[in-house]
XYZ file of C-alpha atoms in Angstrom:
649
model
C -17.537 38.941 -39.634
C -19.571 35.726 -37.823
C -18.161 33.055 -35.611
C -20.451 30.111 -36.192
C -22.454 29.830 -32.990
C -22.841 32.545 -30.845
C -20.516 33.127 -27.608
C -19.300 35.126 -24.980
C -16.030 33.768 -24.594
C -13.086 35.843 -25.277
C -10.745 32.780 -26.213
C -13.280 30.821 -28.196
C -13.416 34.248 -30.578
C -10.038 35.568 -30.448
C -9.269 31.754 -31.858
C -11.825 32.403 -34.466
C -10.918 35.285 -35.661
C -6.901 34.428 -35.898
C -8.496 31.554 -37.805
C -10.527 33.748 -40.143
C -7.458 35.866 -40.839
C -5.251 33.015 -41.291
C -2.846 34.261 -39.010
C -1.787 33.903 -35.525
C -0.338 37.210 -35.326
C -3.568 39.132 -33.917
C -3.372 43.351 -33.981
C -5.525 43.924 -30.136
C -6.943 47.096 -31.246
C -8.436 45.414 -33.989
C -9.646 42.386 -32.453
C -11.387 45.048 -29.666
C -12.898 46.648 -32.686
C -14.388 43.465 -33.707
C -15.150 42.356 -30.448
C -17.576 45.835 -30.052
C -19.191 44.998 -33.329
C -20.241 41.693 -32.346
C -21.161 42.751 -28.852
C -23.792 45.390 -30.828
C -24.856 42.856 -33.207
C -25.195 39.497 -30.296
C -26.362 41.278 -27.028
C -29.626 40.357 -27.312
C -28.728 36.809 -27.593
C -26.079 36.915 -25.083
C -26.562 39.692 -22.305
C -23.042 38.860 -20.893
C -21.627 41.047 -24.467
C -23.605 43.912 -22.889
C -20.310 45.120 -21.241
C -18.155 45.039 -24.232
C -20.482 47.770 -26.433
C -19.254 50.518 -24.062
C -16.224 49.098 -22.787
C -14.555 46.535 -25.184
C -10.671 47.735 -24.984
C -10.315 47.640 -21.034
C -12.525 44.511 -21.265
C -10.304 42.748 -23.866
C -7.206 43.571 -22.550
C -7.653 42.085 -18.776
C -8.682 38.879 -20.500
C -6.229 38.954 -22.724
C -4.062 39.136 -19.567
C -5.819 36.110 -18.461
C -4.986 33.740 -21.057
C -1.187 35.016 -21.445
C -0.884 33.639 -18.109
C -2.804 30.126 -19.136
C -0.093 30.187 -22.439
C -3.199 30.955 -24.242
C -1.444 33.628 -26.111
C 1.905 35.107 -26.186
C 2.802 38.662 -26.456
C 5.448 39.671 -28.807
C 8.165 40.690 -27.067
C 9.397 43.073 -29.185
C 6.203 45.020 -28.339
C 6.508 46.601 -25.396
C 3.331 48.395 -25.597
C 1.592 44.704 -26.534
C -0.155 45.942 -29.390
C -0.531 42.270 -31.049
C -0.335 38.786 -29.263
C 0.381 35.700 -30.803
C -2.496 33.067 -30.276
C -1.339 29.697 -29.525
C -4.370 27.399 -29.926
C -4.236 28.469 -33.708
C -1.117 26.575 -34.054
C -3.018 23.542 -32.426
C -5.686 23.799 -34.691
C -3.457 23.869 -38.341
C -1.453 20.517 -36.464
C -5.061 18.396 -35.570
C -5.657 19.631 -39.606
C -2.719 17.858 -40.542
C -2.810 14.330 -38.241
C -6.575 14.718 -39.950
C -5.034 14.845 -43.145
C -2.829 11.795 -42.033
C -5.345 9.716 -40.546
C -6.793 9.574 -44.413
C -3.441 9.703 -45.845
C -0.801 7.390 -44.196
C 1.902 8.798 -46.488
C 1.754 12.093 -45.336
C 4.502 13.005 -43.115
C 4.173 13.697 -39.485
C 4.435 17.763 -38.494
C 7.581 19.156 -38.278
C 8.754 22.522 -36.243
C 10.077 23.637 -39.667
C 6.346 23.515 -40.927
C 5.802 26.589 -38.877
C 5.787 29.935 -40.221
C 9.592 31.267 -40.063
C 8.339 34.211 -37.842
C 6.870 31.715 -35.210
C 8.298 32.962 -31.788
C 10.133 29.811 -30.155
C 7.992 30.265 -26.934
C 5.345 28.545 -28.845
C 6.695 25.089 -28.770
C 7.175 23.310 -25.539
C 10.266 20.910 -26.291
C 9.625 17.363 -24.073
C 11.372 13.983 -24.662
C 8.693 11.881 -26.456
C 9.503 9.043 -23.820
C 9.085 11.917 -21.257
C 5.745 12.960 -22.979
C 4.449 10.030 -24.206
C 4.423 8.266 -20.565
C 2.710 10.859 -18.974
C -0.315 10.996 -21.251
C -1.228 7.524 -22.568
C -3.923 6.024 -21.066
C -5.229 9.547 -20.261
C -8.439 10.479 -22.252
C -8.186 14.281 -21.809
C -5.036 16.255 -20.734
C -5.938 19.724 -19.366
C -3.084 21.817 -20.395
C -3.681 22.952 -23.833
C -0.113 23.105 -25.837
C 1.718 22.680 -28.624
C 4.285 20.342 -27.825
C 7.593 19.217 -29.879
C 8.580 15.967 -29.101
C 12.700 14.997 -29.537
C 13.038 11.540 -30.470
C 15.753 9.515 -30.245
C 18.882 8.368 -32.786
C 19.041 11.825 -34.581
C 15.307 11.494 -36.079
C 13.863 14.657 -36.725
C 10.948 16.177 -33.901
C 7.652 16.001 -34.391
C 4.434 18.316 -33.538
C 2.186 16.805 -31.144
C -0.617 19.511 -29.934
C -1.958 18.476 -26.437
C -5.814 17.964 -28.342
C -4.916 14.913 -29.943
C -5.213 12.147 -27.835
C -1.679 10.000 -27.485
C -3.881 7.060 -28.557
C -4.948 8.761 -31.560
C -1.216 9.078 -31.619
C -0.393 5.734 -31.490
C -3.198 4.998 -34.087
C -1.546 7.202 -36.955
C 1.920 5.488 -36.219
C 0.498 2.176 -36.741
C -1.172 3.255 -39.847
C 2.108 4.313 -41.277
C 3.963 0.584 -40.066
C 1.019 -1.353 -42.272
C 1.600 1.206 -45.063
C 5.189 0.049 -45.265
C 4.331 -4.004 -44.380
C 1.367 -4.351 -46.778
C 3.898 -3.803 -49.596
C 4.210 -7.100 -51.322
C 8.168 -6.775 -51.015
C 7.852 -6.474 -48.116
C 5.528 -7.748 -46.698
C 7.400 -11.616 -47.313
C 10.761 -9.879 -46.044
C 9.950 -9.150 -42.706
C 7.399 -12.197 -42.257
C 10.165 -14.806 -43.136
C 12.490 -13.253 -40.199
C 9.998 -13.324 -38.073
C 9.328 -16.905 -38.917
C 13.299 -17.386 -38.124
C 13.441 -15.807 -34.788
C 10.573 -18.377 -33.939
C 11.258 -21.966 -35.070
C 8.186 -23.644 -34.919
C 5.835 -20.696 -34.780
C 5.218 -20.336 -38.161
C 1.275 -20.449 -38.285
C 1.267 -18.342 -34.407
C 3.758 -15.898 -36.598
C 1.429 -15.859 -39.831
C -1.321 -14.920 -37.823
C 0.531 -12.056 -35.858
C 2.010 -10.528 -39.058
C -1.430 -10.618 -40.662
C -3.323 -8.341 -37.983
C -0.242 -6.089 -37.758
C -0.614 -5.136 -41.149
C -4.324 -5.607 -41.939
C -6.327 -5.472 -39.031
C -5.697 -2.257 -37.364
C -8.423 -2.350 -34.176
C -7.191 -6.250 -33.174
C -3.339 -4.842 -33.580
C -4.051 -1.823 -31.197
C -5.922 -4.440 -28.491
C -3.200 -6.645 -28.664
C -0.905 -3.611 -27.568
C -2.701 -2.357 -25.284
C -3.735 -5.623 -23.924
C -0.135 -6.258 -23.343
C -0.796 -9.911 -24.551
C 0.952 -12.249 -25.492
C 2.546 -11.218 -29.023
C 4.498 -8.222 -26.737
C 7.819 -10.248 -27.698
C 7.057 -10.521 -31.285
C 6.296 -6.670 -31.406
C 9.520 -5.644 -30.253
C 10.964 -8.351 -32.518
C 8.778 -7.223 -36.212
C 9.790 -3.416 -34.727
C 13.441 -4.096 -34.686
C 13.672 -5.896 -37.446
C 12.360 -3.123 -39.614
C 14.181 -0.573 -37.513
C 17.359 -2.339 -37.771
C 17.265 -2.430 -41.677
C 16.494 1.204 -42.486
C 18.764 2.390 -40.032
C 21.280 0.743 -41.809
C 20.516 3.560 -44.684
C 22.590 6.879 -44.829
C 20.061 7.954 -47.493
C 16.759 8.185 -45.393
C 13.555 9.294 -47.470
C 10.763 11.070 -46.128
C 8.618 8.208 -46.202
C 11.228 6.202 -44.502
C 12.014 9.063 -41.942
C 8.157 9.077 -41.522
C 8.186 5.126 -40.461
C 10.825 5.100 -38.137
C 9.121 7.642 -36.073
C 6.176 5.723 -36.255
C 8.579 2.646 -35.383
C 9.959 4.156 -31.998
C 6.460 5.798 -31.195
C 5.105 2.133 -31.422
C 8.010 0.249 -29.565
C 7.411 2.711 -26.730
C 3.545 2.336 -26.516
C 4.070 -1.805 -26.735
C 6.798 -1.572 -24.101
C 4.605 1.098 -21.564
C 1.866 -0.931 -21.658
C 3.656 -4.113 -21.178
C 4.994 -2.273 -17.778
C 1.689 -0.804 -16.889
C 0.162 -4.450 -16.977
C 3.106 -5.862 -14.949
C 3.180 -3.379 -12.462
C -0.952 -4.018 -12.263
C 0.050 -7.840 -11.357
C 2.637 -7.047 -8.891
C -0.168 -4.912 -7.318
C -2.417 -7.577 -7.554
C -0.123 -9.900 -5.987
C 1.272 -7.488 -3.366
C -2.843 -6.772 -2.410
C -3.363 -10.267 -1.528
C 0.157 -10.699 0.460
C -1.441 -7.515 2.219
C -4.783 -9.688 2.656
C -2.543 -12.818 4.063
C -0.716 -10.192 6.632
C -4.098 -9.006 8.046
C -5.336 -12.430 8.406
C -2.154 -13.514 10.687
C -1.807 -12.809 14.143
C -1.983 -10.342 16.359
C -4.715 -9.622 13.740
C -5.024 -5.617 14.750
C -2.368 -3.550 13.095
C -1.657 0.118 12.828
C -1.169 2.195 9.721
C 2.521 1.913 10.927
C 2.651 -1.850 11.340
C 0.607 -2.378 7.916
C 3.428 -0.115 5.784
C 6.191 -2.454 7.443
C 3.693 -5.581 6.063
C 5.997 -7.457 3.612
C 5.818 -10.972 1.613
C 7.210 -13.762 1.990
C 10.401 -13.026 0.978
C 10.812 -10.290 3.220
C 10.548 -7.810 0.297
C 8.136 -4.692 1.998
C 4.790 -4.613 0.327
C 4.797 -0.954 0.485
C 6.720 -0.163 -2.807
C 5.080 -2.907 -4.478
C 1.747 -0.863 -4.669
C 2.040 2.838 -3.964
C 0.884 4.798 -0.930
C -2.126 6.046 -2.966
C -2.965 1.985 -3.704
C -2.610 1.514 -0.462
C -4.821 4.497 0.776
C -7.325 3.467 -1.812
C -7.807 -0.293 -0.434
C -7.819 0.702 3.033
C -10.255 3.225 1.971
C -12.544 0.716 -0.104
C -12.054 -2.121 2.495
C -13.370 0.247 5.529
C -16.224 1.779 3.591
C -17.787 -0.914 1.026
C -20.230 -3.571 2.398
C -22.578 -5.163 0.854
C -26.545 -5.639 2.210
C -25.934 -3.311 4.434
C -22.920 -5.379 6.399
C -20.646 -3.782 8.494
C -17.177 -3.536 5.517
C -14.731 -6.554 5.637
C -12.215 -3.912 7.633
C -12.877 -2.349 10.908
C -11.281 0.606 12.920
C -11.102 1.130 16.120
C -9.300 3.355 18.623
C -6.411 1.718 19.937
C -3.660 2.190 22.245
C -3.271 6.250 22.688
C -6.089 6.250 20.184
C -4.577 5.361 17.648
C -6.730 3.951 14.503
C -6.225 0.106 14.856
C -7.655 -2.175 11.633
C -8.749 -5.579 12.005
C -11.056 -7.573 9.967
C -14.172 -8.616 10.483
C -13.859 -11.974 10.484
C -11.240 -12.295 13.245
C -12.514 -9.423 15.379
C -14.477 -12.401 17.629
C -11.597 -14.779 18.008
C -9.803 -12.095 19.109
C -11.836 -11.099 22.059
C -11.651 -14.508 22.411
C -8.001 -15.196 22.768
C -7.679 -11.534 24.422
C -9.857 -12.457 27.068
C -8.206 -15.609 27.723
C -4.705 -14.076 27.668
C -5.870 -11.164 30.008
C -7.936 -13.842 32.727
C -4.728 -15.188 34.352
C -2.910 -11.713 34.190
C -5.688 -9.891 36.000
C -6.614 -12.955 38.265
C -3.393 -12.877 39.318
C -2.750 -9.209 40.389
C -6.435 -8.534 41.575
C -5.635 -11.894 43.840
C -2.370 -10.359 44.776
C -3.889 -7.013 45.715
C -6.547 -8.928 47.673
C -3.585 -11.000 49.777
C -1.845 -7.760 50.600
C -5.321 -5.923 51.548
C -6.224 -8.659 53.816
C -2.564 -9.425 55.586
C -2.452 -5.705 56.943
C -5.959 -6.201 58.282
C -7.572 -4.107 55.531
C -11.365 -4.112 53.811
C -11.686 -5.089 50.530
C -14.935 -3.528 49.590
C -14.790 -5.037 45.572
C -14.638 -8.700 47.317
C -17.996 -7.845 49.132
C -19.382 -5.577 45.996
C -20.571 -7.455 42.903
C -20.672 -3.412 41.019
C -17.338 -2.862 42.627
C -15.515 -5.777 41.572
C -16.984 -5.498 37.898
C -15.983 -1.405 38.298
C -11.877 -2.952 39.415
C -12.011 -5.896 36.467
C -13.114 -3.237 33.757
C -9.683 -0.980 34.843
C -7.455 -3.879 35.089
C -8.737 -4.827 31.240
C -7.721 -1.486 30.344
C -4.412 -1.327 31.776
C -3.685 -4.761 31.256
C -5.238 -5.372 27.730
C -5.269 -2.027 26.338
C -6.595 -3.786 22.454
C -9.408 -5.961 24.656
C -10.923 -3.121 25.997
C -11.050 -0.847 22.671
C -12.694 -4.305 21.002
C -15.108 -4.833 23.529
C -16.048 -0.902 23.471
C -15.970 -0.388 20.191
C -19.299 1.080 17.753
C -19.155 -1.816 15.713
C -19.264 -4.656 18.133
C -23.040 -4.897 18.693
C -23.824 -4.665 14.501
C -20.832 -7.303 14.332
C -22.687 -9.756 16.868
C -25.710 -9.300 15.234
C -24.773 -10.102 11.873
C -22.773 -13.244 12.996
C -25.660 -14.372 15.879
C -26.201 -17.728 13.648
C -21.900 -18.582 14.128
C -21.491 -17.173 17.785
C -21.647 -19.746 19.480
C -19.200 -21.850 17.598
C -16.849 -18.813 17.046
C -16.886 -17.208 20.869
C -17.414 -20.849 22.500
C -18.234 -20.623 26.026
C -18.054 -16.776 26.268
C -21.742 -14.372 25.485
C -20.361 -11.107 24.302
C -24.069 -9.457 24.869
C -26.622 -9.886 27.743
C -30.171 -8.537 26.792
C -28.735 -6.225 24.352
C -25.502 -4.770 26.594
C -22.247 -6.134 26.991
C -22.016 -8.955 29.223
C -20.088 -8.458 32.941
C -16.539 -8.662 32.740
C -16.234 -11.560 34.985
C -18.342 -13.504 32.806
C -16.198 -12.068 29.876
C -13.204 -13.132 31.599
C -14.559 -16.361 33.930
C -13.778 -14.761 37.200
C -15.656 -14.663 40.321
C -14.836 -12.481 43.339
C -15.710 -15.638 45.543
C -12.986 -17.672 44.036
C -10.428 -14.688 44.000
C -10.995 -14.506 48.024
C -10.652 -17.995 48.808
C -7.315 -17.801 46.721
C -6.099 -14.928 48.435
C -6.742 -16.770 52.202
C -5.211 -19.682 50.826
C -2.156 -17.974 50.830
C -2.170 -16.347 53.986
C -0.575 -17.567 57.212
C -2.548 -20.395 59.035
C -3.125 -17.944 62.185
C -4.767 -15.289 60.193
C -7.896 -17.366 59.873
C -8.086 -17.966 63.306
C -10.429 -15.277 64.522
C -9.319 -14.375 68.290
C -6.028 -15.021 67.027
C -6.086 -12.635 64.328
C -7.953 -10.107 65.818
C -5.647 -9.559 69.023
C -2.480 -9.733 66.251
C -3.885 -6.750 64.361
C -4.464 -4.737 67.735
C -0.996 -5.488 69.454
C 1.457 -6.039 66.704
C -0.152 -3.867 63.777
C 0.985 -4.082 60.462
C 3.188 -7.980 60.550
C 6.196 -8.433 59.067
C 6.077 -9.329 55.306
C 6.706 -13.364 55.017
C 8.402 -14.207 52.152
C 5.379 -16.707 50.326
C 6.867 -20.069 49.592
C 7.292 -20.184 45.989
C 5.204 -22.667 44.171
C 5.844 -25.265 41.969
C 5.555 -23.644 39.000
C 7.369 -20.494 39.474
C 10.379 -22.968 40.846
C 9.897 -24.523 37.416
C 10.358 -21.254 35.569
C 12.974 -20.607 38.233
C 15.088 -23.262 36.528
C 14.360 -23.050 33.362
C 15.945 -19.198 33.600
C 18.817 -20.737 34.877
C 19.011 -23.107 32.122
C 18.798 -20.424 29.730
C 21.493 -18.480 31.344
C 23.599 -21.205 31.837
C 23.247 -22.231 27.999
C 23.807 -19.127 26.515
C 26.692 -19.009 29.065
C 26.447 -15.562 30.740
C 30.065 -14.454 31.578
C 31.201 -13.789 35.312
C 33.147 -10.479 35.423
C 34.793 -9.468 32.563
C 38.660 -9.338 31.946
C 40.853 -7.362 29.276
C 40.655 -10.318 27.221
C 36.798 -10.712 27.249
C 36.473 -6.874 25.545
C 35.492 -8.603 22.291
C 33.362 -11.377 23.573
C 31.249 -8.663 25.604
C 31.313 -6.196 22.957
C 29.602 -8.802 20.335
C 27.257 -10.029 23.027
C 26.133 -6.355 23.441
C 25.990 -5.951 19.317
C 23.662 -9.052 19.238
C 21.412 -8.017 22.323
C 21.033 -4.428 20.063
C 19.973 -5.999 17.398
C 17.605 -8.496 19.314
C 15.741 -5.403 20.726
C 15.577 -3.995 17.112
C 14.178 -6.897 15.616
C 11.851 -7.223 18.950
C 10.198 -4.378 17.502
C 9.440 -6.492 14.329
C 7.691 -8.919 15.989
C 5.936 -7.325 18.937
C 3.022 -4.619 18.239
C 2.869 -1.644 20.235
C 1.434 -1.784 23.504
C 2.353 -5.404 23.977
C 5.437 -7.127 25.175
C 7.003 -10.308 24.242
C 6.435 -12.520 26.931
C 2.711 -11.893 26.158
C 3.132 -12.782 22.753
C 4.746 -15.836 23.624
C 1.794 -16.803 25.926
C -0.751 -15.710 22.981
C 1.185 -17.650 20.737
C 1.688 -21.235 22.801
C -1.775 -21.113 23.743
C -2.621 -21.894 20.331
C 0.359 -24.301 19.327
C 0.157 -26.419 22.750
C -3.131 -27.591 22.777
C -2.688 -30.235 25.147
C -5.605 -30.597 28.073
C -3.325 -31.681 31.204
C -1.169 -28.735 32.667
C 1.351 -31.276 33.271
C 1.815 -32.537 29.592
C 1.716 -28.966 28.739
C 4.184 -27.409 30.529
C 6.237 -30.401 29.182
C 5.620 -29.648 25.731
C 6.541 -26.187 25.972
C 9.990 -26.847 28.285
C 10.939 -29.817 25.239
C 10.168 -26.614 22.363
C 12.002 -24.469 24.052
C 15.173 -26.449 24.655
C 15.121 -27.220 21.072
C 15.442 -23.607 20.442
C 18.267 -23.118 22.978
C 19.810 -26.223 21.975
C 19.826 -25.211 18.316
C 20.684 -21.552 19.442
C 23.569 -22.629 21.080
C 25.223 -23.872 17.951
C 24.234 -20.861 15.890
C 25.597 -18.538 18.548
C 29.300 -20.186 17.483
C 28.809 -17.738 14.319
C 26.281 -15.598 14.815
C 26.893 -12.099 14.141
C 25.342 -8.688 15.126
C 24.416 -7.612 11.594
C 23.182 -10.816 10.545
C 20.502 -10.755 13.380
C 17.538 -9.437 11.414
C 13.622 -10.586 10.726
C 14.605 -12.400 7.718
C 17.789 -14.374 9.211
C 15.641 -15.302 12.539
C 12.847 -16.324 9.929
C 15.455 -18.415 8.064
C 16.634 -19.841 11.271
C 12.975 -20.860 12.587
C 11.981 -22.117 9.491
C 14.902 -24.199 9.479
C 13.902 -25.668 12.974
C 10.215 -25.710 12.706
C 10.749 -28.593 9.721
C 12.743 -30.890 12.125
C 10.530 -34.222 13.067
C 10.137 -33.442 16.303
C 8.547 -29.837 15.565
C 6.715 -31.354 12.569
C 4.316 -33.402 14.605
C 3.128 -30.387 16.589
C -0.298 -29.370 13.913
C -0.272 -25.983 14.169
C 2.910 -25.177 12.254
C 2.331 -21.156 11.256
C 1.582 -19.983 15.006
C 4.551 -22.591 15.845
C 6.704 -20.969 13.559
C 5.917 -17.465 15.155
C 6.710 -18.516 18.421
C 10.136 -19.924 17.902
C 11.046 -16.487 16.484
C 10.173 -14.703 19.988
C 12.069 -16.854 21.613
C 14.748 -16.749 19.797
C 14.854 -13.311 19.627
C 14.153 -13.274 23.658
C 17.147 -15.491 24.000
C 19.297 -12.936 21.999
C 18.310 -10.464 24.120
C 18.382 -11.930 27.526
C 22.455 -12.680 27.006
């Protein structure tokens, strides 16, 4: 006995030689007979059959062991001493002979489970829902498990053998075969055109040409279903029009049996693939929504705030593309550049580390609008640190220090702008000026991120000089502080003086009364009463759910009076601080004018991102909002304040 080529594989010839006896009922202490003989007769071709000469029975039997656990073979179990096995892939092999026989022969039936030998141990098959089956393995070239499987179809049509070697597209291939068997029958062939022609007044000719590569051209019919083009509808329509008039028949033929198989194995393939190409455009789409998100601000997100991305609608993107699609364009976005460019997505560590994205392309404007956000915040307490140093008579050695004040500006940027100071220390930021040295100047304006190669001082990066900080800081002291005797006899008699409350200036009187304006439009109750146990308990409902949707709005690490400022430093663009302050107090009692009336019936529940949306929306179109130009940072803006109104009640 010779297998055709020669081999060490125990599978390979135990399939072989259940071939060659035509049987898949294999005796083991005959197949380790054989397998000795052709160890004597191939060893010197294949030194790995060495073994088996001396030892083939032990050998033969722990791979045998092998492949019952793969479903390779089965042993009988009425045998408790396993003295034959059953080998599986020999089924496989006599199905592929049929669909061969098929693929030549449209007429022949499809394999049935009754084709198998009436001995055939149930534990052969693998019983699957064709749907079930079917939508797991088209598309797929290969499928590694290697079984016979019998697919249950629906309305009471008899299963059919489908071995895991044939390819579901080889599948589909057959089924069509057996639909332009049926349709390239003169009879009917003009049947089933002429109600397709009906279902599609004034068609006929698009119709005519559809019908003619369904039943003659078999390549162009299997691109158009897999394409998912444009004839989908008139698929399902020629499919149920056939199906609809055989199933009509209580006397079913083979042949007819045969081509309503092939009828439901076709609908589902048309009907997969139209899904498969729908679900590839909602990807698409949701991919791009994903591109819009990351190009809006605060422009740096976390894996956290890009799974709560959604579109426009307020539908979340995540569920539109899966978590692997998702995975896989962060992945591709972070790692693919092009002439050796940094990629169109960057990472840095952000707040408590955390991996923070932001694109390329907005990574300068940000420093940009970070670094103008932080100057006033740190001016402000370093000059406030500097008063109360000098009023109790103390040094202040980073006023006198250039190293020492860039040493206390560097830890105010990372207290006080936590995403600044990750940006401005971050791998990529010397690659990213470099590749963008030709559009610095017009995308940083007045700010150099680099000195000679280094990272400029932070009071350039942030304007601020400790001369300017000091002078401030006198300013605001008491008139007899700068008097030197004066001051000098107060510090050794009196000590430490008496805080004096500042005077407050004009523009915290301003926000002063603006407060109370708020508080006096929302109308903040004076102690409550039995009868106010409603009113309070709604306010309360409606300040939960402002602080809920806060954290919609307001990335982690920030707060929302800073994204406020971010935001109206880009809407109010006007040059005098006068005007602007003016614009921004006649915004913002729009909102709380407009707020007013929608707190009449306003409820807790209906307080969410896509209601406030819907309510700024609504506002932002008035005329008076209209003429400010920058409408989408606009927009954002009356949201936080609208959801800081809620929550200040």
């Amino acid at each position: 006995m010779k297998v055709m080529t020669t081999t060490s594989n125990i599978q390979i010839l135990l399939r072989s030689y259940a071939t060659h006896q035509k049987s898949a009922k294999v005796n083991v202490a005959e197949f380790c007979e054989y397998i000795k003989k052709y160890a004597q007769h191939h060893a010197s071709d294949q030194s790995d059959l060495l073994p088996y000469i001396n030892n083939a029975t032990e050998l033969v039997k722990k791979e045998l062991e092998k492949l019952a656990q793969e479903r390779q073979v089965l042993y009988i179990a009425a045998d408790p001493e396993k003295k034959e096995v059953i080998v599986i892939p020999y089924y496989l092999d006599k199905c592929i002979a049929v669909y061969q026989n098929i693929k030549k022969n449209p007429a022949i039936p499809y394999p049935f489970d009754t084709d198998l030998p009436k001995n055939t141990p149930p534990e052969v098959l693998k019983n699957e829902s064709a749907d079930v089956y079917l939508g797991e393995t088209l598309g797929k070239d290969t499928i590694k498990e290697t079984a016979l499987y019998c697919l249950q179809l629906p309305r009471a049509l008899p299963s059919i053998l489908c071995p895991t070697t044939l390819p579901t597209e080889d599948l589909m291939a057959i089924a069509l075969s057996k639909f332009q068997l049926k349709l390239q029958k003169d009879e009917f062939h003009d049947y089933f055109l002429k109600k397709l022609q009906a279902a599609n007044p004034g068609k006929d000719l698009t119709i005519k040409n559809f019908f003619k590569t369904v039943a003659q051209k078999s390549e162009e019919a299997l691109r158009s279903i897999k394409n998912a083009s444009d004839t989908f509808y008139q698929w399902n329509q020629l499919c149920f029009f056939v199906r609809q008039d055989y199933e009509k028949s209580t006397d079913l033929t083979a042949e007819d049996i045969s081509l309503l198989q092939s009828i439901y194995i076709l609908e589902f393939c048309v009907t997969t693939y139209r899904n498969k190409a729908q679900q590839n455009l909602q990807k698409e789409t949701a991919l791009k929504n994903l591109d819009l998100n990351l190009n809006k601000p605060p422009y740096y997100f976390t894996r956290e705030n890009i799974n709560m991305f959604s579109d426009s609608r307020g539908v979340p993107l995540l569920g539109q593309y899966s978590d692997k699609d998702l995975n896989d364009y962060i992945q591709n976005a972070t790692t693919e550049s092009e002439d050796n460019k940094l990629p169109p997505l960057l990472t840095f560590k952000g707040i408590n580390n955390t991996q923070t994205y932001v694109l390329k392309a907005k990574v300068l404007p940000l420093i940009v609008r970070l670094c103008t956000d932080a100057r006033e915040t740190i001016r402000d307490q370093i000059t406030k640190d500097c008063f109360n140093a000098l009023k109790n008579f103390s040094s202040v050695p980073e006023m006198k220090n250039q190293e020492l004040f860039e040493k206390t500006l560097e830890n105010a940027v990372k207290i006080k702008s936590p995403i600044l100071y990750a940006l401005l220390n971050a791998p990529f930021l010397k690659a990213l000026q470099y590749e963008s040295r030709g559009m610095t100047e017009l995308v940083t304006g007045h700010i150099h991120l680099f000195t000679d190669g280094e990272l400029s001082p932070y009071s350039e990066l942030l304007m601020l000089s400790k001369e300017e900080i000091l002078t401030d800081a006198r300013i605001l002291l008491p008139v007899w502080y700068t008097i030197p005797g004066v001051s000098w006899l107060v510090s050794l008699f009196k000590g430490q003086p008496k805080q004096k409350k500042p005077k407050p200036s004009k523009q915290a009187t301003q926000k002063k009364m603006i407060a109370s304006d708020e508080a006096e439009a929302f109308d903040v109750p004076s102690p409550l009463t039995a009868q106010d146990i409603a009113a309070v308990s709604r306010k309360e409902e409606l300040k939960q759910a402002a602080l809920e949707a806060e954290k919609h709005y307001v990335p982690q690490g920030s707060t929302i009076e800073r994204e406020l400022s971010s935001y109206e430093h880009t809407w109010n663009r006007m040059l005098s601080k006068q005007a602007r302050d003016n614009l921004t107090e006649d915004v913002n009692s729009l909102i709380r004018d407009y707020m007013r009336k929608i707190l009449r019936t306003l409820r807790a529940n209906n307080f969410t991102p896509e209601r406030i949306n819907n309510l700024a929306t609504t506002l932002v179109k008035t005329p008076g909002m209209q003429k400010i130009q920058d409408q989408a940072e606009l927009h954002m803006y009356v949201q936080l304040y609208m959801v800081k109104l809620i929550k200040g009640l």
